[in-house]
Coordinates of C-alpha atoms in Angstrom, one line a residue:
Chain A
M24 CA 93.1 110.1 133.9
S25 CA 94.5 113.3 135.3
P26 CA 98.2 114.0 134.9
D27 CA 98.4 113.7 138.7
T28 CA 97.5 110.0 138.7
L29 CA 100.1 108.1 140.7
Y30 CA 101.2 104.5 140.4
G31 CA 103.0 102.0 142.7
A32 CA 106.2 100.5 141.3
I33 CA 108.6 97.8 142.5
E34 CA 111.9 96.9 141.1
A35 CA 112.5 93.6 142.8
G36 CA 116.2 92.5 142.8
G37 CA 118.3 90.0 144.6
T38 CA 119.7 92.5 147.0
K39 CA 116.9 95.1 147.3
F40 CA 113.3 95.9 146.5
M41 CA 113.1 99.4 145.3
C42 CA 109.6 100.7 145.9
A43 CA 108.3 103.9 144.4
V44 CA 105.2 106.0 144.0
G45 CA 105.1 108.2 141.0
A46 CA 103.9 109.0 137.6
G47 CA 107.1 109.0 135.4
P48 CA 110.5 110.5 135.0
G49 CA 111.0 113.4 137.4
R50 CA 107.7 112.6 138.9
I51 CA 108.6 110.0 141.6
V52 CA 107.0 111.4 144.8
R53 CA 108.1 108.7 147.3
E54 CA 110.7 106.0 147.2
T55 CA 112.2 103.4 149.5
R56 CA 114.8 100.7 149.5
I57 CA 113.8 97.4 151.2
P58 CA 116.6 94.8 151.6
T59 CA 115.9 91.4 150.0
T60 CA 116.1 89.2 153.1
Q61 CA 113.4 86.4 153.3
P62 CA 110.2 86.6 151.3
D63 CA 107.8 87.0 154.3
E64 CA 109.9 89.7 155.8
T65 CA 110.6 91.6 152.6
L66 CA 107.1 91.4 151.2
A67 CA 105.6 92.5 154.5
Q68 CA 107.7 95.6 154.4
V69 CA 106.7 96.2 150.8
V70 CA 103.0 96.0 151.8
E71 CA 103.6 98.3 154.7
F72 CA 105.2 100.9 152.4
F73 CA 102.4 100.9 149.9
R74 CA 99.4 100.5 152.2
P75 CA 98.9 104.2 153.1
F76 CA 98.9 105.1 149.3
V77 CA 96.3 102.5 148.7
S78 CA 94.2 103.6 151.7
D79 CA 94.1 107.2 150.6
R80 CA 93.6 106.2 147.0
S81 CA 96.7 108.0 145.7
I82 CA 97.6 104.8 143.8
G83 CA 95.2 102.5 142.0
S84 CA 97.6 99.9 140.6
L85 CA 101.0 98.4 141.1
G86 CA 103.7 97.4 138.6
I87 CA 106.3 94.8 139.5
A88 CA 109.7 94.4 137.7
C89 CA 110.9 91.2 139.1
F90 CA 114.2 89.3 139.2
G91 CA 113.8 85.8 137.8
P92 CA 113.2 83.3 136.8
V93 CA 109.5 84.1 137.0
D94 CA 106.3 82.5 135.8
L95 CA 104.6 84.8 133.3
D96 CA 102.0 82.4 132.0
P97 CA 98.6 83.7 133.0
R98 CA 97.2 80.2 132.7
S99 CA 99.7 78.8 135.1
P100 CA 98.8 78.2 138.8
T101 CA 102.1 79.8 139.8
F102 CA 101.6 82.9 137.6
G103 CA 103.4 85.9 139.2
Y104 CA 105.7 83.7 141.2
I105 CA 109.5 83.7 141.3
T106 CA 110.3 80.1 140.3
A107 CA 113.6 78.1 140.6
T108 CA 116.0 80.9 141.6
P109 CA 119.3 80.2 143.2
K110 CA 118.6 83.0 145.7
P111 CA 118.3 81.2 149.1
G112 CA 114.6 81.1 150.4
W113 CA 113.1 82.7 147.3
S114 CA 112.4 79.6 145.1
N115 CA 108.7 79.2 144.4
T116 CA 107.8 82.5 146.0
E117 CA 104.3 84.0 145.4
V118 CA 104.9 87.6 144.6
A119 CA 102.3 89.2 142.4
P120 CA 99.2 87.3 143.7
R121 CA 100.2 88.0 147.3
L122 CA 100.6 91.7 146.8
R123 CA 97.4 91.9 144.8
R124 CA 95.6 90.1 147.6
E125 CA 97.1 92.0 150.5
L126 CA 96.9 95.5 148.9
D127 CA 93.7 94.8 147.0
I128 CA 94.7 96.6 143.8
P129 CA 95.4 95.5 140.2
V130 CA 99.0 94.3 139.7
Q131 CA 101.0 94.0 136.6
F132 CA 104.0 91.7 136.7
D133 CA 107.0 91.2 134.3
T134 CA 110.7 90.5 134.4
D135 CA 113.1 93.2 135.5
V136 CA 114.6 93.5 132.0
S137 CA 111.3 93.5 130.1
A138 CA 110.1 96.2 132.4
A139 CA 113.3 98.2 131.8
A140 CA 112.6 97.8 128.1
L141 CA 109.1 99.1 128.6
G142 CA 110.5 102.0 130.6
E143 CA 112.9 103.0 127.8
Y144 CA 110.1 102.5 125.3
S145 CA 107.8 104.8 127.3
W146 CA 110.1 107.6 128.3
G147 CA 113.7 106.8 127.3
A148 CA 115.9 106.0 124.3
G149 CA 113.2 103.8 122.8
R150 CA 110.4 106.4 122.8
G151 CA 108.6 106.4 119.4
F152 CA 110.4 103.3 118.2
D153 CA 109.1 99.8 117.7
P154 CA 110.4 97.1 118.1
V155 CA 112.8 98.0 120.8
L156 CA 115.5 95.8 122.3
Y157 CA 116.9 96.5 125.8
L158 CA 119.9 94.4 126.7
T159 CA 121.6 94.6 130.1
I160 CA 125.2 93.4 130.3
G161 CA 126.5 93.1 133.8
T162 CA 126.4 90.2 136.3
G163 CA 124.3 88.4 133.8
I164 CA 123.1 89.2 130.3
G165 CA 119.4 89.6 129.7
G166 CA 117.1 91.2 127.2
G167 CA 113.6 92.5 126.9
I168 CA 111.8 93.2 123.6
I169 CA 109.0 95.6 123.1
I170 CA 106.8 94.8 120.0
N171 CA 103.6 96.5 119.2
G172 CA 104.0 98.4 122.5
T173 CA 104.1 95.5 124.8
S174 CA 106.9 93.2 126.0
L175 CA 107.3 90.0 124.1
K176 CA 106.3 86.9 125.9
G177 CA 106.3 83.6 124.1
L178 CA 106.3 80.0 125.3
V179 CA 108.6 81.3 128.2
H180 CA 110.4 84.5 128.8
P181 CA 113.2 84.9 126.2
E182 CA 116.7 84.2 127.6
M183 CA 118.6 85.9 124.9
G184 CA 121.7 86.3 127.1
H185 CA 122.3 82.6 126.5
I186 CA 122.4 82.5 122.7
C187 CA 125.4 80.8 121.1
I188 CA 127.9 82.9 119.2
P189 CA 131.1 82.1 117.4
H190 CA 134.0 81.6 119.9
D191 CA 137.4 81.7 118.4
T192 CA 139.5 79.8 120.9
S193 CA 142.7 80.8 119.3
R194 CA 141.9 84.4 120.2
D195 CA 140.2 83.7 123.5
P196 CA 141.0 80.2 124.9
F197 CA 138.7 80.9 128.0
P198 CA 136.2 78.0 127.9
G199 CA 133.3 80.1 129.2
A200 CA 131.6 80.4 132.5
C201 CA 128.0 79.6 132.0
P202 CA 127.0 76.5 134.1
F203 CA 124.4 75.6 131.5
H204 CA 126.1 76.3 128.2
G205 CA 129.8 77.0 128.8
D206 CA 130.7 79.6 126.1
C207 CA 127.3 81.1 125.3
L208 CA 127.1 84.9 125.2
E209 CA 126.7 85.2 129.0
G210 CA 129.3 82.6 129.5
L211 CA 131.8 84.6 127.5
A212 CA 130.9 88.3 128.2
A213 CA 129.0 88.7 131.5
G214 CA 130.8 90.0 134.7
P215 CA 131.7 86.6 136.1
A216 CA 133.2 85.5 132.8
V217 CA 135.4 88.6 132.8
Q218 CA 136.4 87.9 136.4
K219 CA 137.1 84.2 135.8
R220 CA 139.1 84.8 132.6
L221 CA 141.3 87.6 133.8
G222 CA 141.3 87.0 137.6
R223 CA 140.1 90.6 138.0
A224 CA 136.7 92.2 138.0
G225 CA 135.7 94.2 135.0
K226 CA 135.3 97.3 137.2
D227 CA 139.0 97.0 138.1
L228 CA 140.2 97.2 134.5
S229 CA 141.3 100.5 133.1
D230 CA 139.6 101.9 130.0
D231 CA 142.7 101.1 127.9
D232 CA 142.9 97.5 129.0
P233 CA 143.5 95.2 126.0
Y234 CA 140.5 93.1 127.1
W235 CA 137.8 95.5 126.1
P236 CA 137.9 94.9 122.3
L237 CA 137.2 91.2 123.0
E238 CA 134.2 92.1 125.2
A239 CA 132.9 94.5 122.5
H240 CA 133.4 91.7 119.9
Y241 CA 131.1 89.3 121.7
I242 CA 128.5 92.0 122.3
A243 CA 128.7 93.0 118.6
L244 CA 128.1 89.3 117.5
A245 CA 125.0 89.2 119.7
V246 CA 123.7 92.5 118.6
E247 CA 124.2 91.5 114.9
N248 CA 122.2 88.3 115.5
F249 CA 119.3 90.2 117.2
I250 CA 119.2 92.8 114.4
L251 CA 119.1 90.0 111.8
T252 CA 116.5 88.0 113.8
F253 CA 113.9 90.7 114.6
S254 CA 115.1 94.0 113.3
P255 CA 114.8 96.3 116.3
R256 CA 114.6 100.0 115.6
K257 CA 116.6 100.7 118.8
V258 CA 119.1 98.5 120.5
I259 CA 119.6 99.9 124.0
L260 CA 122.6 98.6 125.8
G261 CA 122.6 99.0 129.6
G262 CA 124.0 97.3 132.7
G263 CA 127.2 97.6 134.6
I264 CA 129.6 96.7 131.9
M265 CA 128.0 99.2 129.5
Q266 CA 128.8 102.1 131.9
R267 CA 132.0 102.2 129.9
Q268 CA 130.8 104.5 127.2
F269 CA 133.8 103.8 125.0
L270 CA 132.4 100.3 124.4
F271 CA 129.7 101.9 122.1
D272 CA 132.5 103.2 119.9
L273 CA 133.9 99.7 119.6
I274 CA 130.6 97.9 119.2
R275 CA 128.9 100.1 116.5
P276 CA 131.5 99.8 113.8
E277 CA 132.0 96.1 114.4
V278 CA 128.2 95.4 114.1
R279 CA 128.3 97.3 110.8
Q280 CA 131.3 95.3 109.6
L281 CA 129.6 92.0 110.6
L282 CA 126.4 92.9 108.8
N283 CA 128.7 93.7 105.8
G284 CA 126.1 95.7 103.9
Y285 CA 123.7 92.7 103.7
V286 CA 120.8 94.6 105.5
Q287 CA 120.0 97.5 103.1
S288 CA 119.1 100.2 105.5
P289 CA 120.7 103.7 105.3
V290 CA 120.3 104.0 109.1
L291 CA 122.0 100.7 109.7
L292 CA 124.7 101.4 107.2
E293 CA 125.4 105.0 108.0
H294 CA 124.0 105.9 111.3
M295 CA 124.6 103.0 113.7
E296 CA 125.0 105.6 116.5
E297 CA 121.2 106.1 116.2
I298 CA 120.4 102.4 116.5
I299 CA 122.8 101.2 119.2
V300 CA 122.4 103.6 122.1
P301 CA 122.7 103.8 125.9
P302 CA 119.6 103.9 128.1
G303 CA 117.8 107.3 128.1
L304 CA 116.7 106.8 131.7
G305 CA 120.1 105.9 133.2
T306 CA 119.7 103.5 136.1
Q307 CA 116.0 104.3 136.4
S308 CA 114.8 102.2 133.4
G309 CA 113.6 99.4 135.7
I310 CA 111.7 101.4 138.3
L311 CA 110.1 103.7 135.6
G312 CA 109.3 100.5 133.6
A313 CA 107.4 99.3 136.7
I314 CA 105.4 102.5 136.6
A315 CA 104.7 102.0 132.9
L316 CA 103.6 98.5 133.8
A317 CA 101.3 99.8 136.5
K318 CA 99.7 102.2 134.0
T319 CA 98.6 99.1 131.9
A320 CA 96.9 97.5 134.9
G321 CA 93.2 97.1 134.4
Chain B
M275 CA 82.1 88.2 104.8
S276 CA 80.4 85.0 103.5
P277 CA 82.4 81.8 103.4
D278 CA 82.4 82.0 99.7
T279 CA 84.5 85.2 99.6
L280 CA 87.4 84.7 97.3
Y281 CA 90.8 86.3 97.2
G282 CA 93.6 86.8 94.8
A283 CA 97.0 85.4 95.7
I284 CA 100.5 85.6 94.2
E285 CA 103.5 83.6 95.3
A286 CA 106.2 85.5 93.4
G287 CA 109.5 83.6 93.0
G288 CA 112.6 83.8 91.0
T289 CA 111.5 81.2 88.5
K290 CA 107.7 81.5 88.5
F291 CA 104.8 83.5 89.7
M292 CA 102.1 81.2 91.1
C293 CA 98.8 83.0 90.9
A294 CA 95.7 81.7 92.6
V295 CA 92.1 82.6 93.3
G296 CA 90.7 81.0 96.4
A297 CA 89.6 81.1 100.0
G298 CA 91.9 78.8 101.9
P299 CA 93.2 75.2 102.0
G300 CA 91.2 73.0 99.6
R301 CA 89.4 76.0 98.4
I302 CA 91.6 77.2 95.6
V303 CA 89.3 77.5 92.6
R304 CA 91.8 78.7 89.9
E305 CA 95.5 78.6 89.7
T306 CA 98.2 79.4 87.1
R307 CA 101.9 79.4 86.8
I308 CA 103.6 82.3 85.0
P309 CA 107.3 82.1 84.3
T310 CA 109.5 84.8 85.8
T311 CA 111.0 86.4 82.7
Q312 CA 111.2 90.2 82.6
P313 CA 109.1 92.4 84.9
D314 CA 106.9 94.0 82.2
E315 CA 106.1 90.6 80.5
T316 CA 105.5 88.7 83.8
L317 CA 103.4 91.4 85.5
A318 CA 101.3 91.9 82.3
Q319 CA 100.4 88.2 82.4
V320 CA 99.6 88.4 86.1
V321 CA 97.2 91.3 85.5
E322 CA 95.6 89.4 82.6
F323 CA 95.1 86.4 84.8
F324 CA 93.4 88.4 87.6
R325 CA 91.5 90.9 85.6
P326 CA 88.3 88.8 84.9
F327 CA 88.0 88.0 88.6
V328 CA 88.2 91.6 89.5
S329 CA 85.7 92.6 86.7
D330 CA 83.1 90.1 87.9
R331 CA 83.9 91.0 91.5
S332 CA 84.7 87.5 92.5
I333 CA 87.9 88.8 94.2
G334 CA 88.1 92.1 96.2
S335 CA 91.7 92.1 97.2
L336 CA 95.1 90.6 96.4
G337 CA 97.9 89.3 98.6
I338 CA 101.5 89.0 97.3
A339 CA 104.1 86.8 98.8
C340 CA 107.2 88.1 97.1
F341 CA 110.8 87.0 96.7
G342 CA 113.3 89.6 98.0
P343 CA 114.8 91.7 99.0
V344 CA 111.7 93.9 99.1
D345 CA 110.8 97.3 100.5
L346 CA 108.2 96.8 103.3
D347 CA 108.3 100.3 104.8
P348 CA 104.9 102.0 104.1
R349 CA 106.6 105.4 104.4
S350 CA 109.1 104.7 101.7
P351 CA 108.7 105.9 98.1
T352 CA 109.6 102.4 96.9
F353 CA 107.2 100.5 99.3
G354 CA 106.1 97.3 97.6
Y355 CA 109.1 97.2 95.3
I356 CA 111.6 94.4 94.8
T357 CA 114.9 96.2 95.6
A358 CA 118.5 95.1 95.0
T359 CA 118.0 91.6 93.7
P360 CA 120.6 89.6 91.8
K361 CA 117.8 88.3 89.6
P362 CA 118.6 90.0 86.1
G363 CA 116.1 92.7 85.2
W364 CA 114.2 92.7 88.5
S365 CA 116.2 95.2 90.6
N366 CA 114.1 98.1 91.7
T367 CA 110.9 96.7 90.3
E368 CA 107.6 98.2 91.2
V369 CA 105.3 95.2 92.1
A370 CA 102.5 96.0 94.6
P371 CA 101.8 99.6 93.6
R372 CA 101.6 98.6 89.9
L373 CA 99.2 95.7 90.5
R374 CA 97.1 97.9 92.8
R375 CA 97.0 100.5 90.1
E376 CA 96.3 98.2 87.2
L377 CA 93.8 95.9 88.9
D378 CA 92.3 98.7 91.1
I379 CA 91.9 96.6 94.2
P380 CA 93.5 96.7 97.7
V381 CA 96.9 94.8 97.8
Q382 CA 98.8 93.4 100.7
F383 CA 102.5 92.8 100.2
D384 CA 105.0 90.8 102.3
T385 CA 108.0 88.6 101.8
D386 CA 107.5 85.0 100.6
V387 CA 108.7 83.6 103.9
S388 CA 106.6 86.0 106.1
A389 CA 103.6 85.0 104.0
A390 CA 104.4 81.4 104.5
A391 CA 104.6 81.9 108.2
L392 CA 101.2 83.6 108.1
G393 CA 99.8 80.8 106.0
E394 CA 101.0 78.2 108.6
Y395 CA 99.7 80.4 111.4
S396 CA 96.3 80.8 109.7
W397 CA 95.7 77.2 108.6
G398 CA 98.8 75.0 109.2
A399 CA 101.1 73.8 111.9
G400 CA 101.1 77.2 113.7
R401 CA 97.3 77.5 114.0
G402 CA 96.4 78.6 117.5
F403 CA 100.0 79.4 118.5
D404 CA 101.7 82.8 118.9
P405 CA 104.5 83.6 118.3
V406 CA 105.2 81.3 115.4
L407 CA 108.5 81.0 113.6
Y408 CA 108.6 79.6 110.0
L409 CA 112.1 78.8 108.8
T410 CA 112.8 77.7 105.2
I411 CA 116.0 75.8 104.6
G412 CA 116.8 75.3 101.0
T413 CA 118.6 77.3 98.3
G414 CA 118.8 80.0 101.0
I415 CA 117.7 80.2 104.6
G416 CA 115.0 82.7 105.6
G417 CA 112.5 83.1 108.4
G418 CA 109.2 84.7 109.1
I419 CA 107.8 85.5 112.6
I420 CA 104.2 85.9 113.4
I421 CA 103.7 87.9 116.6
N422 CA 100.2 89.0 117.8
G423 CA 98.8 87.6 114.6
T424 CA 100.8 89.6 112.1
S425 CA 104.3 89.2 110.6
L426 CA 107.1 91.0 112.4
K427 CA 108.5 93.9 110.5
G428 CA 111.1 96.0 112.1
L429 CA 113.6 98.5 110.8
V430 CA 113.9 96.1 107.8
H431 CA 112.7 92.7 107.1
P432 CA 114.6 90.2 109.4
E433 CA 117.3 88.2 107.7
M434 CA 117.6 85.5 110.3
G435 CA 119.1 83.1 107.8
H436 CA 122.4 85.1 108.2
I437 CA 122.9 84.9 112.0
C438 CA 126.3 83.9 113.2
I439 CA 126.6 80.5 114.9
P440 CA 129.5 78.6 116.3
H441 CA 131.6 76.9 113.6
D442 CA 134.0 74.3 114.8
T443 CA 136.6 74.2 112.0
S444 CA 138.1 71.1 113.3
R445 CA 134.8 69.2 112.7
D446 CA 133.9 71.2 109.5
P447 CA 136.9 73.0 107.8
F448 CA 134.5 74.4 105.1
P449 CA 135.0 78.1 105.3
G450 CA 131.3 78.9 104.4
A451 CA 129.6 80.0 101.2
C452 CA 127.9 83.3 102.0
P453 CA 129.3 86.1 99.9
F454 CA 128.5 88.6 102.7
H455 CA 129.3 86.7 105.9
G456 CA 131.2 83.6 105.0
D457 CA 130.2 81.1 107.6
C458 CA 126.9 82.4 108.8
L459 CA 124.0 80.0 109.1
E460 CA 123.1 80.2 105.4
G461 CA 126.8 80.1 104.5
L462 CA 127.2 76.8 106.4
A463 CA 123.8 75.1 105.9
A464 CA 121.9 76.2 102.8
G465 CA 121.9 74.2 99.6
P466 CA 124.8 76.0 97.9
A467 CA 127.0 75.4 101.0
V468 CA 126.2 71.7 100.9
Q469 CA 127.1 71.6 97.2
K470 CA 130.3 73.6 97.6
R471 CA 131.5 71.6 100.6
L472 CA 130.8 68.1 99.3
G473 CA 130.9 68.7 95.5
R474 CA 127.4 67.1 95.4
A475 CA 124.0 68.6 95.8
G476 CA 122.0 67.8 98.9
K477 CA 119.4 66.1 96.9
D478 CA 122.0 63.6 95.7
L479 CA 123.0 62.5 99.2
S480 CA 121.5 59.3 100.6
D481 CA 119.6 59.4 103.8
D482 CA 122.5 57.7 105.6
D483 CA 125.1 60.1 104.3
P484 CA 127.5 61.0 107.1
Y485 CA 127.0 64.7 106.3
W486 CA 123.5 65.0 107.7
P487 CA 124.3 65.1 111.4
L488 CA 126.4 68.2 110.6
E489 CA 123.5 69.9 108.7
A490 CA 121.2 69.1 111.7
H491 CA 123.8 70.5 114.1
Y492 CA 123.8 73.9 112.4
I493 CA 120.0 74.0 112.2
A494 CA 119.8 73.0 115.8
L495 CA 122.2 75.9 116.8
A496 CA 120.0 78.4 114.9
V497 CA 116.8 77.0 116.4
E498 CA 118.3 77.2 119.9
N499 CA 119.1 80.8 119.3
F500 CA 115.7 81.7 118.0
I501 CA 114.0 79.9 121.0
L502 CA 116.2 81.8 123.4
T503 CA 115.7 85.1 121.6
F504 CA 111.9 85.3 121.2
S505 CA 110.5 82.1 122.5
P506 CA 108.2 80.9 119.7
R507 CA 105.5 78.4 120.5
K508 CA 106.0 76.7 117.2
V509 CA 109.1 76.4 115.1
I510 CA 108.1 75.2 111.6
L511 CA 111.0 74.0 109.5
G512 CA 110.3 73.9 105.7
G513 CA 112.2 74.2 102.5
G514 CA 113.9 71.7 100.2
I515 CA 116.4 70.4 102.7
M516 CA 113.8 69.8 105.4
Q517 CA 112.0 67.4 103.0
R518 CA 114.3 64.9 104.6
Q519 CA 112.0 64.0 107.6
F520 CA 114.7 62.2 109.5
L521 CA 116.4 65.6 110.0
F522 CA 113.7 66.4 112.6
D523 CA 114.8 63.4 114.6
L524 CA 118.4 64.7 114.7
I525 CA 117.5 68.3 115.3
R526 CA 115.0 68.0 118.2
P527 CA 117.3 66.1 120.7
E528 CA 120.2 68.4 119.8
V529 CA 118.2 71.5 120.5
R530 CA 117.1 70.0 123.8
Q531 CA 120.7 69.2 124.6
L532 CA 121.9 72.7 123.6
L533 CA 119.3 74.4 125.8
N534 CA 120.5 72.0 128.6
G535 CA 117.5 72.5 130.9
Y536 CA 118.0 76.3 131.1
V537 CA 114.6 77.2 129.8
Q538 CA 112.2 75.7 132.3
S539 CA 109.3 74.6 130.2
P540 CA 107.8 71.1 130.3
V541 CA 107.0 71.3 126.6
L542 CA 110.5 72.3 125.7
L543 CA 112.1 69.8 128.0
E544 CA 109.9 66.8 127.2
H545 CA 107.9 67.4 124.1
M546 CA 110.3 69.0 121.6
E547 CA 108.3 67.1 118.9
E548 CA 105.4 69.4 119.5
I549 CA 107.5 72.6 119.1
I550 CA 109.8 71.8 116.2
V551 CA 107.5 70.6 113.4
P552 CA 107.2 70.4 109.6
P553 CA 104.8 72.7 107.7
G554 CA 101.2 71.7 108.0
L555 CA 100.4 73.0 104.5
G556 CA 103.2 71.1 102.7
T557 CA 104.4 73.2 99.8
Q558 CA 101.3 75.4 99.8
S559 CA 102.4 77.6 102.9
G560 CA 103.3 80.4 100.5
I561 CA 100.3 80.6 98.3
L562 CA 97.9 80.1 101.2
G563 CA 99.8 82.7 103.1
A564 CA 99.2 85.1 100.2
I565 CA 95.5 84.4 100.5
A566 CA 95.7 85.0 104.3
L567 CA 97.5 88.3 103.4
A568 CA 94.7 89.3 101.0
K569 CA 92.1 88.7 103.7
T570 CA 93.8 91.5 105.7
A571 CA 93.6 94.0 102.9
G572 CA 91.4 97.0 103.7

């Protein structure tokens, strides 16, 4: 393909659908923001945005990075649907098949966080590394894993934000905020947990608030487990909470201390700053990941 | 290749090197057990066993399932070595390169537990499923993951036996037995932890000993985390401790309860007995995995 080949990309979130036409970082030629209202209305606007680019053949495929939960099983009758979401009106919404039908182009569909991982793997902090873990820590905690160049899909999409980790109730008596698991990782360390524990939102805390070492501690425990479980070459930490860059300086030494020399790797032992890194694409991991997805469409 | 193609296979352990010539389950035509004494002596006997099969061309490649830690990085000068093992005399031992040189055939090298995972994926309980997790729970706890048909290797070999899990010290005041991490999974649930906590070996406990639900609890926490992290389609639990089949009946409902309906999969919700299973190859996962490895040798 020529370097001028363009792709359609959607980062579908609970508040907006970011739609773009482009080829990679710095090469987004058109972009629009469509509010997430009701499926019929939102998806009709999405089709309207992309239709001219399909008609004049400037794009030949579409990648969708979608909020979840979604059905990623190609053998399922609801493949490409948003499934049981709490977002009003969006449960059991046909997304990928509908756009494929209405735009009549190949469509690739993945979770928002797996797409972000693919974006970082293609053009960002994960470029040239495999496996890559992208973890977003914000309103929720979610992760995407790129192994052998593609996002890991197993029996279901992984939900690594909900792993259990040690919770020392003498240090942190907060019982956890996850409606499913109480004090799982997300229940202890995502935005709503911070808000509920402290009565203030994370964004309202100063950088020297005494809470941050506890937040870093939970993230470090999770990162330790992911390193031990599948040994990623890059651990990319994104999302609202990780905008606080100083958290990296708390997390890295704690992960090294938790591993305690067990994993014999010079990089892990001496250069944790090369393993645990911020996103290379800033807030564009998702939409660029959707472009990377579109590039894989047949 | 004809169905009669034979392969060389080694399951290298701390007490013995099992060496075999065969083609798969029920098709092992020769087998021997060489004690693990000192590297020169043991490896010379290994070479002696395989040499006639190389000379008459009955085997064309060799697979090695090796105790660890091992160096699996093909770019490393010590690729195929046993590295910093506590086993006297075996630290920094050249294994795969030496056998390749002395036997002059292609050699594939992996950890014992990744090879066992490959064996189960090829012919056992994991056949037809991907990803597959094989977890061994015995003197230590280790895991191998097959993804896209090959064992996962990242920055280093995963050491998932050492993940941190919640440890309720009011239920179980035992501080943990891992010299690196104290109360990590292995520190709480491997054989030495059982022995140290109770003053008796696991094998000396009766099936109705009140300890077993606690053992099952720790295994269930770990399995929950692995399911959330990379969503295996089969979780195969082997090793000495899992010889107690009733543990499966304790682990499965607890994993389901821990997930608490978060992962929307009918199989996970209703048929946990199809996900969490014993090895299909019994105690032969490792040696058959070494044959499966040999089949991949170029």
